[in-house]
XYZ file of C-alpha atoms in Angstrom:
373
model
C 9.614 -47.975 -12.991
C 10.944 -45.231 -10.744
C 13.342 -42.293 -10.462
C 16.888 -42.041 -9.147
C 15.815 -42.694 -5.559
C 15.236 -46.379 -6.396
C 18.714 -47.013 -7.844
C 20.662 -49.464 -5.665
C 23.687 -48.154 -3.806
C 26.014 -50.548 -5.609
C 24.996 -49.150 -9.007
C 27.806 -47.995 -11.302
C 25.535 -45.385 -12.897
C 26.757 -41.889 -11.936
C 24.097 -39.948 -10.046
C 24.944 -36.811 -11.998
C 23.299 -38.343 -15.080
C 19.628 -39.168 -15.673
C 19.026 -42.725 -14.354
C 16.043 -44.979 -14.119
C 15.374 -48.481 -12.906
C 13.647 -50.586 -15.528
C 12.825 -54.134 -14.440
C 15.550 -53.962 -11.824
C 18.266 -52.717 -14.216
C 19.788 -49.257 -14.249
C 19.613 -47.652 -17.694
C 20.980 -44.392 -19.056
C 19.586 -42.870 -22.304
C 22.491 -42.411 -24.712
C 21.325 -41.603 -28.238
C 18.265 -41.682 -30.463
C 18.340 -43.775 -33.627
C 15.700 -44.642 -36.155
C 15.147 -48.225 -37.282
C 14.540 -48.415 -41.056
C 11.341 -50.076 -42.302
C 11.729 -53.786 -42.943
C 15.191 -54.103 -41.455
C 15.990 -57.180 -39.386
C 16.006 -56.597 -35.679
C 18.617 -58.071 -33.395
C 18.369 -58.344 -29.683
C 20.838 -58.789 -26.856
C 20.770 -61.482 -24.242
C 17.582 -61.471 -22.215
C 15.915 -58.764 -24.387
C 12.518 -59.597 -25.915
C 12.206 -59.823 -29.700
C 11.406 -56.490 -31.334
C 8.875 -55.672 -34.034
C 10.077 -55.023 -37.597
C 7.755 -52.002 -37.890
C 9.225 -48.527 -38.198
C 9.921 -47.238 -34.701
C 12.167 -44.766 -32.948
C 14.399 -46.496 -30.426
C 16.822 -45.537 -27.728
C 19.895 -47.665 -27.102
C 20.736 -47.928 -23.442
C 23.499 -49.624 -21.535
C 22.959 -51.620 -18.361
C 25.845 -51.391 -15.932
C 24.551 -52.935 -12.717
C 26.906 -55.514 -11.205
C 24.049 -57.967 -10.930
C 23.532 -57.872 -14.715
C 25.853 -58.586 -17.540
C 26.648 -55.628 -19.718
C 24.492 -55.505 -22.804
C 22.340 -53.289 -24.965
C 18.574 -53.003 -24.795
C 16.287 -51.262 -27.262
C 13.349 -49.376 -25.763
C 10.490 -48.118 -27.947
C 9.640 -44.427 -28.136
C 6.292 -45.153 -26.481
C 8.086 -46.746 -23.524
C 10.375 -43.756 -23.187
C 7.380 -41.374 -23.314
C 5.737 -43.403 -20.550
C 8.988 -43.243 -18.621
C 9.134 -39.462 -19.013
C 5.522 -39.098 -17.865
C 6.243 -41.131 -14.767
C 9.283 -38.985 -14.025
C 7.198 -35.821 -14.376
C 4.545 -37.171 -12.045
C 7.185 -38.234 -9.533
C 8.968 -34.887 -9.611
C 5.653 -33.092 -9.153
C 5.314 -34.382 -5.615
C 8.920 -33.792 -4.587
C 9.444 -30.744 -2.353
C 10.964 -27.682 -3.997
C 13.847 -26.813 -1.721
C 15.867 -24.767 -4.185
C 16.544 -21.188 -3.180
C 14.064 -18.825 -4.819
C 11.807 -21.633 -5.988
C 9.309 -21.579 -3.165
C 7.151 -18.465 -3.074
C 3.722 -17.366 -1.974
C 1.516 -17.602 -5.034
C -1.484 -15.852 -3.465
C -1.623 -13.235 -0.733
C -3.303 -14.410 2.418
C -6.772 -13.016 2.938
C -7.055 -11.136 6.208
C -9.978 -12.250 8.366
C -12.298 -9.552 9.708
C -11.546 -10.488 13.301
C -7.850 -9.739 12.693
C -8.587 -6.028 12.204
C -8.377 -3.686 15.193
C -10.410 -0.498 15.638
C -9.017 3.017 15.936
C -10.626 5.455 18.397
C -14.026 6.886 17.416
C -14.206 10.342 15.844
C -16.708 12.998 14.851
C -17.900 13.060 11.258
C -20.175 15.763 9.875
C -21.354 16.704 13.346
C -22.130 13.174 14.526
C -20.078 10.500 16.343
C -18.565 7.823 14.117
C -17.077 4.444 15.034
C -13.316 4.165 14.663
C -12.100 2.695 11.397
C -10.752 -0.851 11.391
C -7.097 -1.365 10.434
C -4.558 -4.163 10.030
C -0.795 -3.590 9.972
C 0.633 -5.311 6.894
C 4.171 -4.019 7.555
C 5.398 -2.216 10.638
C 7.279 0.931 9.727
C 10.646 1.824 11.234
C 11.022 5.465 10.183
C 9.553 8.758 11.320
C 6.104 8.664 12.895
C 3.088 10.596 11.618
C 2.105 13.660 13.616
C -0.905 15.866 13.023
C 0.108 18.902 11.017
C 3.028 17.170 9.304
C 3.194 16.794 5.540
C 3.109 13.143 4.522
C 3.570 11.257 1.249
C 1.737 7.994 0.622
C 0.738 5.490 -2.006
C -2.747 4.022 -1.691
C -4.697 1.265 -3.454
C -8.471 0.963 -3.103
C -9.591 -2.610 -3.783
C -13.076 -4.001 -4.293
C -13.512 -7.772 -4.431
C -9.816 -8.202 -5.143
C -9.694 -5.646 -7.990
C -7.677 -2.430 -7.710
C -10.255 0.252 -8.528
C -8.497 3.490 -7.500
C -4.753 3.797 -6.997
C -2.058 6.448 -6.787
C 0.237 3.896 -8.470
C -1.870 4.347 -11.612
C -2.459 8.035 -11.150
C -1.887 9.364 -14.651
C -2.835 7.793 -17.958
C -0.312 8.145 -20.756
C -0.455 7.252 -24.429
C -0.540 3.595 -25.333
C -2.645 2.772 -22.257
C 0.359 3.253 -19.985
C 0.096 4.660 -16.481
C 2.575 6.234 -14.105
C 2.544 6.431 -10.319
C 2.150 9.749 -8.528
C 2.481 9.579 -4.730
C -0.186 11.522 -2.872
C 0.969 14.303 -0.548
C -1.185 16.077 2.035
C -1.172 17.613 5.510
C -2.289 15.027 8.021
C -4.948 16.158 10.477
C -6.723 18.501 8.042
C -9.675 17.205 6.041
C -10.485 18.974 2.757
C -13.730 20.929 2.840
C -15.287 19.023 -0.025
C -15.487 15.942 2.207
C -17.170 17.699 5.113
C -19.486 20.298 3.564
C -23.158 19.509 3.183
C -24.060 17.956 -0.153
C -26.528 20.012 -2.119
C -29.375 18.101 -3.715
C -32.032 18.836 -6.289
C -35.524 17.332 -6.066
C -37.658 15.965 -8.888
C -41.033 14.226 -9.167
C -41.016 11.357 -11.631
C -39.754 7.783 -11.921
C -35.994 8.403 -11.658
C -34.768 7.163 -15.038
C -31.965 8.820 -16.980
C -32.080 8.053 -20.710
C -29.995 8.900 -23.773
C -30.760 8.690 -27.482
C -28.617 6.866 -30.025
C -28.045 9.487 -32.766
C -27.859 6.853 -35.510
C -30.834 4.634 -34.665
C -32.992 7.040 -32.658
C -33.451 4.382 -29.954
C -33.605 5.526 -26.327
C -31.477 3.613 -23.815
C -31.677 3.584 -20.020
C -28.431 5.091 -18.724
C -28.984 5.104 -14.979
C -31.583 4.664 -12.247
C -31.754 7.015 -9.262
C -31.553 5.254 -5.932
C -34.771 5.687 -3.955
C -36.828 6.608 -7.038
C -39.772 4.461 -8.262
C -37.831 2.857 -11.149
C -35.000 1.739 -8.865
C -35.479 -1.942 -8.081
C -38.460 -2.275 -10.414
C -36.679 -4.652 -12.785
C -35.660 -1.997 -15.293
C -31.889 -2.040 -15.806
C -29.209 0.087 -17.476
C -28.824 -0.564 -21.238
C -32.495 -1.568 -21.556
C -34.337 0.108 -24.450
C -37.196 2.502 -23.663
C -39.678 1.932 -26.485
C -42.827 3.815 -25.435
C -44.314 5.944 -22.641
C -48.027 5.469 -21.918
C -48.289 3.551 -25.195
C -46.778 6.331 -27.316
C -43.690 5.451 -29.370
C -40.831 7.827 -28.520
C -38.243 6.964 -31.164
C -38.929 10.113 -33.197
C -39.403 12.435 -30.228
C -36.715 14.873 -28.997
C -34.955 14.167 -25.715
C -36.487 17.199 -23.988
C -40.022 15.947 -24.669
C -39.220 12.423 -23.464
C -37.836 13.896 -20.227
C -41.050 15.819 -19.602
C -43.118 12.678 -20.210
C -41.211 10.849 -17.478
C -41.829 13.650 -14.955
C -45.260 14.492 -13.593
C -47.380 15.008 -10.512
C -46.917 13.032 -7.299
C -48.722 9.647 -7.213
C -49.670 9.702 -10.914
C -49.028 6.515 -12.877
C -46.958 6.072 -16.033
C -46.567 2.958 -18.185
C -43.109 2.318 -19.648
C -42.596 -0.167 -22.484
C -39.131 -1.660 -22.035
C -37.120 -4.051 -24.193
C -34.535 -5.690 -21.892
C -30.942 -5.644 -23.122
C -30.123 -8.675 -25.288
C -33.797 -9.663 -25.725
C -35.659 -10.347 -28.953
C -38.010 -7.676 -30.335
C -41.018 -9.702 -29.203
C -39.977 -9.729 -25.540
C -41.066 -6.204 -24.604
C -42.288 -5.649 -21.051
C -44.598 -2.966 -19.677
C -43.808 -1.499 -16.246
C -46.462 0.630 -14.549
C -44.845 2.968 -12.025
C -46.214 5.602 -9.673
C -44.366 8.910 -9.774
C -42.761 10.146 -6.576
C -40.408 12.887 -5.382
C -36.721 11.923 -5.164
C -33.422 13.711 -4.574
C -30.481 13.942 -6.951
C -27.051 15.174 -5.956
C -26.527 18.608 -7.481
C -23.604 19.107 -9.810
C -21.135 21.487 -8.190
C -17.830 22.611 -9.648
C -15.430 21.949 -6.784
C -12.348 24.222 -6.715
C -8.894 22.678 -6.511
C -7.656 22.973 -2.949
C -3.973 23.828 -2.711
C -3.653 25.280 0.803
C -5.459 24.892 4.095
C -7.732 22.155 2.811
C -5.637 19.241 3.901
C -3.778 18.418 0.744
C -3.324 18.548 -2.984
C -4.494 15.852 -5.329
C -1.885 13.989 -7.290
C -2.683 16.113 -10.331
C -5.554 17.144 -12.620
C -5.780 13.583 -13.944
C -4.957 11.946 -10.600
C -7.476 9.888 -8.658
C -9.437 11.153 -5.690
C -8.769 9.267 -2.438
C -11.590 8.423 -0.033
C -12.013 10.526 3.104
C -10.808 7.553 5.162
C -7.260 8.313 4.048
C -7.330 11.439 6.247
C -8.744 9.556 9.234
C -7.000 6.193 9.555
C -3.230 6.757 9.545
C -2.669 7.500 13.241
C 0.445 5.780 14.572
C 1.967 4.859 11.203
C 5.712 5.148 10.610
C 7.645 5.578 7.371
C 8.021 2.243 5.610
C 4.815 0.917 7.126
C 1.883 -0.546 5.181
C -1.662 -0.633 6.527
C -4.927 -2.202 5.369
C -8.082 -0.190 6.159
C -11.734 -1.253 5.915
C -13.555 1.746 4.427
C -17.285 2.306 5.168
C -19.369 3.985 2.473
C -19.818 7.296 4.339
C -16.053 7.909 4.452
C -15.473 6.075 1.166
C -16.982 6.939 -2.198
C -20.579 7.182 -0.948
C -23.550 7.125 -3.279
C -21.413 7.979 -6.308
C -18.950 5.085 -6.223
C -15.715 5.244 -8.192
C -14.651 3.031 -11.090
C -15.251 -0.606 -10.037
C -16.373 0.463 -6.547
C -20.185 0.656 -6.769
C -22.349 3.289 -5.056
C -22.720 2.821 -1.292
C -20.072 0.070 -1.258
C -19.213 -0.598 2.364
C -15.980 -1.975 3.781
C -13.908 -2.044 0.630
C -10.179 -2.341 1.361
C -7.682 0.503 1.086
C -3.997 -0.355 1.449
C -1.717 2.576 2.344
C 2.084 2.710 2.233
C 3.735 5.595 4.075
C 6.654 6.864 2.004
C 7.766 10.001 3.825
C 6.934 12.306 6.727
C 8.043 15.914 6.605
C 8.208 17.856 9.847
C 5.732 20.647 10.560
C 6.845 24.032 9.274
């Protein structure tokens, strides 16, 4: 049983039709008929006797010169087997048709394929040059410092697009529209370079919130570097008691004060891990310490002199690396950039990019370069 490639050259079967070789004879499916129950079967010369049971059959005509012309009846099961064999055979045949072959998955770029840009100064200290890989070489105007440029960028973490100018604005119905990002190359906005103000607290570093319906307190976040961070307590865990005192009926302000305290004093937290049964409460004894929290500052929108304008009030914020890693690009070019945490999204993270994520990938496409005024 085989496909058209096994048909002898002296076959009279036209190659434009579906042909198969069955026991050395070329057959061509012609029509489907149903054999009524109990009817008497007849067979042609050389064909085996057929069952009188109800079956769907296909009448085929043999037209090889080495065989006399006659009709054969093939059961539906045989034809299904034939079709399966054809499918399996065609699955291994090369797809040479135009437009059929395509790259199903983008090739992953190895780290040793990236090249490093020159080093630069960042926040008063020397910084290694960022690593880049040219995805597409541009052919248009070249970037110069002081020129106004327009780009699209996609920040990817573990293959997921987390921040992108191609999904800059959210519309109704969960739809998004692209808004290219325009800025003056060579100028870095002040919010990236100014010193980050921090507030200091002495406690365990847990942020909690109260469910207004149930009164249950949930762990919202853990401050990096604080005693609770890395202790085993996780976001979405339930905080049941502090030093053995149930807190369900206490106001949020009082619970906050109970978590704070003097340096090196101990506090026992009764925690019910997320998804656990009521009987699986755990007690964590932590020693309070002083930790820093980034202060909340209302950053003004920079429209002039700060290096650029964000894509809009609802547009995403690019990482600082966008202002540092485009040297040498030309219009039409696409570049992949490995972004370290200090010129990325830092300790805050952004969407699927976690805090302090290092070497996530940012792909930049240069759309336009406008000459310096």
